[in-house]
Amino acid sequence: MRAPLRWVLWDVKDTLLKVRASVGEQYCKEAKRVGLNLNPVEVEAAFLKAYRHHSSRSPNYGISQGLDGRSWWIRVVRDTFSQCRVQDPALLNVFPDSKKTLESCSSLGLELGVVSNFDNRLKEILRVCGLLSHFSFLITSEKAGIAKPSPAIFEQALQKCGVPAASVAHIGDHYLNDYLASRSVGLHGFLLDRDNKHKHPDLPAEHRLSSLEELPPQLQQHMN
């Protein structure tokens, strides 16, 4: 007899929230407030170079090197251009199907949690976006000290859930970090593919979702 589903774990960026505009555009908007006129294309390129450099040099926000999310991002921004301060919630939009799907999952009697490769600003970002109250717990890669696709971050989530892996589902937009990693520890993994870009031959059709609205009916099949 299979274990009934009791929990759903969620990725955040590009699953529940999306970037409102390009980093270059947002940073230039903030820079303009202090009198700097910059080219968004050049800023975007500079940001990507800085981000990749610090991600390689200090992965997972430099936790193992004594940094935290805030100090890690300050270094990235400083390397992109000086005197630019960006308010993170203003950069993000909630996908139209996010709140409705979270509410639908809760109405099914499911508990919800977050497992995200993000720093510890995530709690405040979700609060500002009106999503925080849906979740019983948040696990960020900064707080966990480990990032997806490591099974260890999902093991931490399972400890908080207090149920077997077979009673937990996970939904995210990244094939390796979300889908394969969650299924490797026995979770019911679902891949969100809003842009129909994932063509993996080993991905069953019922595990691939084109919108979050498709998730609750899939979850109901595992609840009895």
PDB file of C-alpha atoms in Angstrom:
ATOM      1  CA  MET A   1       0.000   0.000   0.000  1.00  0.00           C
ATOM      2  CA  ARG A   2       1.538   3.297  -1.062  1.00  0.00           C
ATOM      3  CA  ALA A   3       1.964   6.205   1.354  1.00  0.00           C
ATOM      4  CA  PRO A   4      -0.558   9.029   0.782  1.00  0.00           C
ATOM      5  CA  LEU A   5       0.769  12.430  -0.208  1.00  0.00           C
ATOM      6  CA  ARG A   6       0.960  14.920   2.678  1.00  0.00           C
ATOM      7  CA  TRP A   7       3.442  17.672   1.681  1.00  0.00           C
ATOM      8  CA  VAL A   8       4.400  19.707  -1.381  1.00  0.00           C
ATOM      9  CA  LEU A   9       7.812  21.387  -1.602  1.00  0.00           C
ATOM     10  CA  TRP A  10       8.293  24.362  -3.901  1.00  0.00           C
ATOM     11  CA  ASP A  11      11.079  25.988  -5.829  1.00  0.00           C
ATOM     12  CA  VAL A  12      10.600  29.784  -5.997  1.00  0.00           C
ATOM     13  CA  LYS A  13      12.485  31.642  -8.759  1.00  0.00           C
ATOM     14  CA  ASP A  14      10.938  30.949 -12.170  1.00  0.00           C
ATOM     15  CA  THR A  15       8.390  28.661 -10.499  1.00  0.00           C
ATOM     16  CA  LEU A  16       6.359  30.982  -8.256  1.00  0.00           C
ATOM     17  CA  LEU A  17       8.110  34.270  -9.032  1.00  0.00           C
ATOM     18  CA  LYS A  18       9.652  35.727 -12.161  1.00  0.00           C
ATOM     19  CA  VAL A  19      12.073  38.583 -12.726  1.00  0.00           C
ATOM     20  CA  ARG A  20      10.107  41.716 -13.651  1.00  0.00           C
ATOM     21  CA  ALA A  21      12.754  43.018 -16.097  1.00  0.00           C
ATOM     22  CA  SER A  22      16.343  42.266 -17.029  1.00  0.00           C
ATOM     23  CA  VAL A  23      19.020  42.878 -14.438  1.00  0.00           C
ATOM     24  CA  GLY A  24      20.597  45.456 -16.722  1.00  0.00           C
ATOM     25  CA  GLU A  25      17.354  47.437 -16.950  1.00  0.00           C
ATOM     26  CA  GLN A  26      16.692  47.281 -13.215  1.00  0.00           C
ATOM     27  CA  TYR A  27      20.228  48.240 -12.225  1.00  0.00           C
ATOM     28  CA  CYS A  28      20.258  51.139 -14.696  1.00  0.00           C
ATOM     29  CA  LYS A  29      16.985  52.386 -13.264  1.00  0.00           C
ATOM     30  CA  GLU A  30      18.498  52.442  -9.774  1.00  0.00           C
ATOM     31  CA  ALA A  31      21.744  53.966 -11.026  1.00  0.00           C
ATOM     32  CA  LYS A  32      19.815  56.797 -12.657  1.00  0.00           C
ATOM     33  CA  ARG A  33      18.565  57.834  -9.233  1.00  0.00           C
ATOM     34  CA  VAL A  34      22.139  58.710  -8.258  1.00  0.00           C
ATOM     35  CA  GLY A  35      22.882  60.457 -11.544  1.00  0.00           C
ATOM     36  CA  LEU A  36      24.508  57.611 -13.459  1.00  0.00           C
ATOM     37  CA  ASN A  37      23.427  57.094 -17.059  1.00  0.00           C
ATOM     38  CA  LEU A  38      24.391  53.577 -18.120  1.00  0.00           C
ATOM     39  CA  ASN A  39      23.658  51.263 -21.012  1.00  0.00           C
ATOM     40  CA  PRO A  40      21.403  48.335 -19.915  1.00  0.00           C
ATOM     41  CA  VAL A  41      23.060  45.944 -22.372  1.00  0.00           C
ATOM     42  CA  GLU A  42      26.515  46.755 -21.020  1.00  0.00           C
ATOM     43  CA  VAL A  43      25.318  46.509 -17.414  1.00  0.00           C
ATOM     44  CA  GLU A  44      23.670  43.155 -18.133  1.00  0.00           C
ATOM     45  CA  ALA A  45      26.896  41.813 -19.615  1.00  0.00           C
ATOM     46  CA  ALA A  46      28.926  43.151 -16.682  1.00  0.00           C
ATOM     47  CA  PHE A  47      26.502  41.625 -14.196  1.00  0.00           C
ATOM     48  CA  LEU A  48      26.631  38.193 -15.845  1.00  0.00           C
ATOM     49  CA  LYS A  49      30.408  38.266 -15.820  1.00  0.00           C
ATOM     50  CA  ALA A  50      30.497  39.278 -12.142  1.00  0.00           C
ATOM     51  CA  TYR A  51      27.832  36.750 -11.183  1.00  0.00           C
ATOM     52  CA  ARG A  52      29.627  33.879 -12.886  1.00  0.00           C
ATOM     53  CA  HIS A  53      32.938  34.903 -11.346  1.00  0.00           C
ATOM     54  CA  HIS A  54      31.609  34.975  -7.790  1.00  0.00           C
ATOM     55  CA  SER A  55      29.496  31.845  -8.290  1.00  0.00           C
ATOM     56  CA  SER A  56      32.632  29.987  -9.323  1.00  0.00           C
ATOM     57  CA  ARG A  57      34.909  31.562  -6.722  1.00  0.00           C
ATOM     58  CA  SER A  58      32.410  31.482  -3.839  1.00  0.00           C
ATOM     59  CA  PRO A  59      29.578  29.021  -4.610  1.00  0.00           C
ATOM     60  CA  ASN A  60      26.307  29.036  -2.644  1.00  0.00           C
ATOM     61  CA  TYR A  61      26.802  32.650  -1.510  1.00  0.00           C
ATOM     62  CA  GLY A  62      30.258  31.906  -0.078  1.00  0.00           C
ATOM     63  CA  ILE A  63      28.891  30.221   3.052  1.00  0.00           C
ATOM     64  CA  SER A  64      31.902  27.910   3.359  1.00  0.00           C
ATOM     65  CA  GLN A  65      34.169  30.995   3.177  1.00  0.00           C
ATOM     66  CA  GLY A  66      32.467  32.937   5.950  1.00  0.00           C
ATOM     67  CA  LEU A  67      30.261  35.097   3.730  1.00  0.00           C
ATOM     68  CA  ASP A  68      26.489  35.415   3.801  1.00  0.00           C
ATOM     69  CA  GLY A  69      23.972  36.223   1.088  1.00  0.00           C
ATOM     70  CA  ARG A  70      24.067  39.960   1.646  1.00  0.00           C
ATOM     71  CA  SER A  71      27.843  40.298   1.545  1.00  0.00           C
ATOM     72  CA  TRP A  72      28.046  37.977  -1.473  1.00  0.00           C
ATOM     73  CA  TRP A  73      25.586  40.109  -3.443  1.00  0.00           C
ATOM     74  CA  ILE A  74      27.324  43.327  -2.425  1.00  0.00           C
ATOM     75  CA  ARG A  75      30.466  41.977  -4.044  1.00  0.00           C
ATOM     76  CA  VAL A  76      28.576  41.092  -7.224  1.00  0.00           C
ATOM     77  CA  VAL A  77      26.952  44.535  -7.413  1.00  0.00           C
ATOM     78  CA  ARG A  78      30.216  46.300  -6.620  1.00  0.00           C
ATOM     79  CA  ASP A  79      31.866  44.388  -9.442  1.00  0.00           C
ATOM     80  CA  THR A  80      29.032  45.283 -11.796  1.00  0.00           C
ATOM     81  CA  PHE A  81      29.051  48.986 -10.987  1.00  0.00           C
ATOM     82  CA  SER A  82      29.363  51.104  -7.858  1.00  0.00           C
ATOM     83  CA  GLN A  83      26.720  52.975  -5.887  1.00  0.00           C
ATOM     84  CA  CYS A  84      23.765  50.830  -6.961  1.00  0.00           C
ATOM     85  CA  ARG A  85      21.293  49.537  -4.421  1.00  0.00           C
ATOM     86  CA  VAL A  86      18.414  47.370  -5.656  1.00  0.00           C
ATOM     87  CA  GLN A  87      15.277  46.568  -3.620  1.00  0.00           C
ATOM     88  CA  ASP A  88      14.789  42.869  -4.363  1.00  0.00           C
ATOM     89  CA  PRO A  89      10.967  42.529  -4.131  1.00  0.00           C
ATOM     90  CA  ALA A  90      10.595  45.267  -6.755  1.00  0.00           C
ATOM     91  CA  LEU A  91      12.474  43.055  -9.221  1.00  0.00           C
ATOM     92  CA  LEU A  92       9.958  40.218  -9.034  1.00  0.00           C
ATOM     93  CA  ASN A  93       6.481  39.440 -10.294  1.00  0.00           C
ATOM     94  CA  VAL A  94       4.237  36.683  -8.980  1.00  0.00           C
ATOM     95  CA  PHE A  95       3.186  34.342 -11.777  1.00  0.00           C
ATOM     96  CA  PRO A  96      -0.591  34.585 -12.351  1.00  0.00           C
ATOM     97  CA  ASP A  97      -1.127  30.927 -11.417  1.00  0.00           C
ATOM     98  CA  SER A  98       1.005  30.929  -8.243  1.00  0.00           C
ATOM     99  CA  LYS A  99      -1.434  32.080  -5.551  1.00  0.00           C
ATOM    100  CA  LYS A 100      -4.375  30.128  -6.926  1.00  0.00           C
ATOM    101  CA  THR A 101      -2.359  26.915  -7.055  1.00  0.00           C
ATOM    102  CA  LEU A 102      -0.962  27.376  -3.560  1.00  0.00           C
ATOM    103  CA  GLU A 103      -4.501  27.927  -2.273  1.00  0.00           C
ATOM    104  CA  SER A 104      -5.734  24.860  -4.154  1.00  0.00           C
ATOM    105  CA  CYS A 105      -3.007  22.693  -2.650  1.00  0.00           C
ATOM    106  CA  SER A 106      -3.804  23.940   0.848  1.00  0.00           C
ATOM    107  CA  SER A 107      -7.515  23.280   0.309  1.00  0.00           C
ATOM    108  CA  LEU A 108      -6.631  19.661  -0.460  1.00  0.00           C
ATOM    109  CA  GLY A 109      -5.190  19.431   3.049  1.00  0.00           C
ATOM    110  CA  LEU A 110      -1.566  19.468   1.902  1.00  0.00           C
ATOM    111  CA  GLU A 111       1.189  21.203   3.877  1.00  0.00           C
ATOM    112  CA  LEU A 112       3.569  23.397   1.873  1.00  0.00           C
ATOM    113  CA  GLY A 113       7.267  24.145   2.220  1.00  0.00           C
ATOM    114  CA  VAL A 114      10.018  25.808   0.169  1.00  0.00           C
ATOM    115  CA  VAL A 115      13.366  24.373  -0.943  1.00  0.00           C
ATOM    116  CA  SER A 116      15.202  27.057  -2.911  1.00  0.00           C
ATOM    117  CA  ASN A 117      18.697  27.894  -4.093  1.00  0.00           C
ATOM    118  CA  PHE A 118      18.400  31.389  -2.679  1.00  0.00           C
ATOM    119  CA  ASP A 119      19.873  33.483   0.102  1.00  0.00           C
ATOM    120  CA  ASN A 120      18.141  34.421   3.326  1.00  0.00           C
ATOM    121  CA  ARG A 121      16.346  37.417   1.831  1.00  0.00           C
ATOM    122  CA  LEU A 122      13.761  34.969   0.519  1.00  0.00           C
ATOM    123  CA  LYS A 123      11.480  35.176   3.558  1.00  0.00           C
ATOM    124  CA  GLU A 124      11.051  38.926   3.200  1.00  0.00           C
ATOM    125  CA  ILE A 125      10.642  38.659  -0.577  1.00  0.00           C
ATOM    126  CA  LEU A 126       7.839  36.117  -0.196  1.00  0.00           C
ATOM    127  CA  ARG A 127       6.225  38.268   2.481  1.00  0.00           C
ATOM    128  CA  VAL A 128       6.229  41.355   0.246  1.00  0.00           C
ATOM    129  CA  CYS A 129       4.848  39.270  -2.637  1.00  0.00           C
ATOM    130  CA  GLY A 130       2.016  37.968  -0.457  1.00  0.00           C
ATOM    131  CA  LEU A 131       3.078  34.312  -0.562  1.00  0.00           C
ATOM    132  CA  LEU A 132       4.832  33.720   2.767  1.00  0.00           C
ATOM    133  CA  SER A 133       1.718  32.715   4.728  1.00  0.00           C
ATOM    134  CA  HIS A 134       1.200  29.668   2.512  1.00  0.00           C
ATOM    135  CA  PHE A 135       4.350  27.926   3.743  1.00  0.00           C
ATOM    136  CA  SER A 136       5.077  26.030   6.952  1.00  0.00           C
ATOM    137  CA  PHE A 137       8.835  26.349   6.465  1.00  0.00           C
ATOM    138  CA  LEU A 138      11.497  27.755   4.137  1.00  0.00           C
ATOM    139  CA  ILE A 139      14.847  26.151   3.407  1.00  0.00           C
ATOM    140  CA  THR A 140      17.283  28.313   1.458  1.00  0.00           C
ATOM    141  CA  SER A 141      20.602  27.051   0.213  1.00  0.00           C
ATOM    142  CA  GLU A 142      22.302  29.757   2.292  1.00  0.00           C
ATOM    143  CA  LYS A 143      20.655  28.582   5.507  1.00  0.00           C
ATOM    144  CA  ALA A 144      21.105  24.902   4.687  1.00  0.00           C
ATOM    145  CA  GLY A 145      24.762  25.341   3.750  1.00  0.00           C
ATOM    146  CA  ILE A 146      24.166  23.205   0.677  1.00  0.00           C
ATOM    147  CA  ALA A 147      22.426  23.779  -2.639  1.00  0.00           C
ATOM    148  CA  LYS A 148      20.268  21.748  -5.002  1.00  0.00           C
ATOM    149  CA  PRO A 149      20.898  19.318  -6.658  1.00  0.00           C
ATOM    150  CA  SER A 150      22.532  17.902  -3.524  1.00  0.00           C
ATOM    151  CA  PRO A 151      20.202  15.326  -1.924  1.00  0.00           C
ATOM    152  CA  ALA A 152      21.207  16.740   1.477  1.00  0.00           C
ATOM    153  CA  ILE A 153      19.002  19.833   1.123  1.00  0.00           C
ATOM    154  CA  PHE A 154      15.990  17.638   0.404  1.00  0.00           C
ATOM    155  CA  GLU A 155      16.890  15.443   3.383  1.00  0.00           C
ATOM    156  CA  GLN A 156      16.717  18.557   5.571  1.00  0.00           C
ATOM    157  CA  ALA A 157      13.282  19.287   4.145  1.00  0.00           C
ATOM    158  CA  LEU A 158      12.108  15.751   4.847  1.00  0.00           C
ATOM    159  CA  GLN A 159      13.156  16.116   8.483  1.00  0.00           C
ATOM    160  CA  LYS A 160      10.916  19.185   8.749  1.00  0.00           C
ATOM    161  CA  CYS A 161       8.050  17.380   7.017  1.00  0.00           C
ATOM    162  CA  GLY A 162       8.297  14.437   9.399  1.00  0.00           C
ATOM    163  CA  VAL A 163       6.909  11.967   6.864  1.00  0.00           C
ATOM    164  CA  PRO A 164       8.471   9.476   4.409  1.00  0.00           C
ATOM    165  CA  ALA A 165       9.724  10.742   1.061  1.00  0.00           C
ATOM    166  CA  ALA A 166       6.881   8.898  -0.671  1.00  0.00           C
ATOM    167  CA  SER A 167       4.444  11.288   1.053  1.00  0.00           C
ATOM    168  CA  VAL A 168       6.148  14.414  -0.323  1.00  0.00           C
ATOM    169  CA  ALA A 169       6.076  16.063  -3.759  1.00  0.00           C
ATOM    170  CA  HIS A 170       8.387  18.744  -5.158  1.00  0.00           C
ATOM    171  CA  ILE A 171       7.735  21.180  -7.990  1.00  0.00           C
ATOM    172  CA  GLY A 172      10.329  23.316  -9.771  1.00  0.00           C
ATOM    173  CA  ASP A 173      11.480  24.531 -13.171  1.00  0.00           C
ATOM    174  CA  HIS A 174      15.000  23.039 -13.295  1.00  0.00           C
ATOM    175  CA  TYR A 175      15.417  19.546 -14.722  1.00  0.00           C
ATOM    176  CA  LEU A 176      18.485  18.627 -12.645  1.00  0.00           C
ATOM    177  CA  ASN A 177      18.091  20.759  -9.512  1.00  0.00           C
ATOM    178  CA  ASP A 178      14.376  20.179  -9.029  1.00  0.00           C
ATOM    179  CA  TYR A 179      13.123  17.181 -10.972  1.00  0.00           C
ATOM    180  CA  LEU A 180      16.014  14.693 -10.938  1.00  0.00           C
ATOM    181  CA  ALA A 181      17.321  15.730  -7.522  1.00  0.00           C
ATOM    182  CA  SER A 182      13.961  15.391  -5.776  1.00  0.00           C
ATOM    183  CA  ARG A 183      13.200  12.050  -7.380  1.00  0.00           C
ATOM    184  CA  SER A 184      16.647  10.750  -6.406  1.00  0.00           C
ATOM    185  CA  VAL A 185      15.591  10.839  -2.749  1.00  0.00           C
ATOM    186  CA  GLY A 186      12.181   9.296  -3.393  1.00  0.00           C
ATOM    187  CA  LEU A 187       9.989  12.391  -3.716  1.00  0.00           C
ATOM    188  CA  HIS A 188       7.250  12.778  -6.319  1.00  0.00           C
ATOM    189  CA  GLY A 189       9.087  15.219  -8.572  1.00  0.00           C
ATOM    190  CA  PHE A 190       7.285  17.432 -11.090  1.00  0.00           C
ATOM    191  CA  LEU A 191       8.970  19.675 -13.659  1.00  0.00           C
ATOM    192  CA  LEU A 192       7.384  23.023 -14.496  1.00  0.00           C
ATOM    193  CA  ASP A 193       8.032  23.753 -18.171  1.00  0.00           C
ATOM    194  CA  ARG A 194       6.185  26.983 -18.960  1.00  0.00           C
ATOM    195  CA  ASP A 195       8.074  27.577 -22.227  1.00  0.00           C
ATOM    196  CA  ASN A 196       8.045  23.989 -23.511  1.00  0.00           C
ATOM    197  CA  LYS A 197      11.836  23.873 -23.586  1.00  0.00           C
ATOM    198  CA  HIS A 198      12.475  20.512 -21.898  1.00  0.00           C
ATOM    199  CA  LYS A 199      12.652  17.626 -24.359  1.00  0.00           C
ATOM    200  CA  HIS A 200      14.204  14.938 -22.180  1.00  0.00           C
ATOM    201  CA  PRO A 201      13.270  11.446 -23.412  1.00  0.00           C
ATOM    202  CA  ASP A 202      13.198  10.066 -19.841  1.00  0.00           C
ATOM    203  CA  LEU A 203      10.637  12.658 -18.672  1.00  0.00           C
ATOM    204  CA  PRO A 204       7.150  11.105 -18.496  1.00  0.00           C
ATOM    205  CA  ALA A 205       4.374  13.345 -19.775  1.00  0.00           C
ATOM    206  CA  GLU A 206       2.565  13.193 -16.435  1.00  0.00           C
ATOM    207  CA  HIS A 207       5.634  14.604 -14.649  1.00  0.00           C
ATOM    208  CA  ARG A 208       5.854  17.665 -16.912  1.00  0.00           C
ATOM    209  CA  LEU A 209       3.552  20.633 -16.295  1.00  0.00           C
ATOM    210  CA  SER A 210       3.017  23.588 -18.620  1.00  0.00           C
ATOM    211  CA  SER A 211       1.418  25.615 -15.814  1.00  0.00           C
ATOM    212  CA  LEU A 212       1.002  25.329 -12.055  1.00  0.00           C
ATOM    213  CA  GLU A 213      -2.745  24.915 -12.503  1.00  0.00           C
ATOM    214  CA  GLU A 214      -2.048  21.392 -13.749  1.00  0.00           C
ATOM    215  CA  LEU A 215      -0.455  20.417 -10.425  1.00  0.00           C
ATOM    216  CA  PRO A 216      -3.402  19.901  -7.996  1.00  0.00           C
ATOM    217  CA  PRO A 217      -5.111  17.209 -10.125  1.00  0.00           C
ATOM    218  CA  GLN A 218      -1.782  15.373 -10.367  1.00  0.00           C
ATOM    219  CA  LEU A 219      -1.306  15.575  -6.608  1.00  0.00           C
ATOM    220  CA  GLN A 220      -4.806  14.264  -5.898  1.00  0.00           C
ATOM    221  CA  GLN A 221      -3.904  11.018  -7.632  1.00  0.00           C
ATOM    222  CA  HIS A 222      -1.291  10.384  -4.929  1.00  0.00           C
ATOM    223  CA  MET A 223      -3.434  11.281  -1.922  1.00  0.00           C
ATOM    224  CA  ASN A 224      -5.569   8.158  -1.539  1.00  0.00           C
TER     225      ASN A 224
END
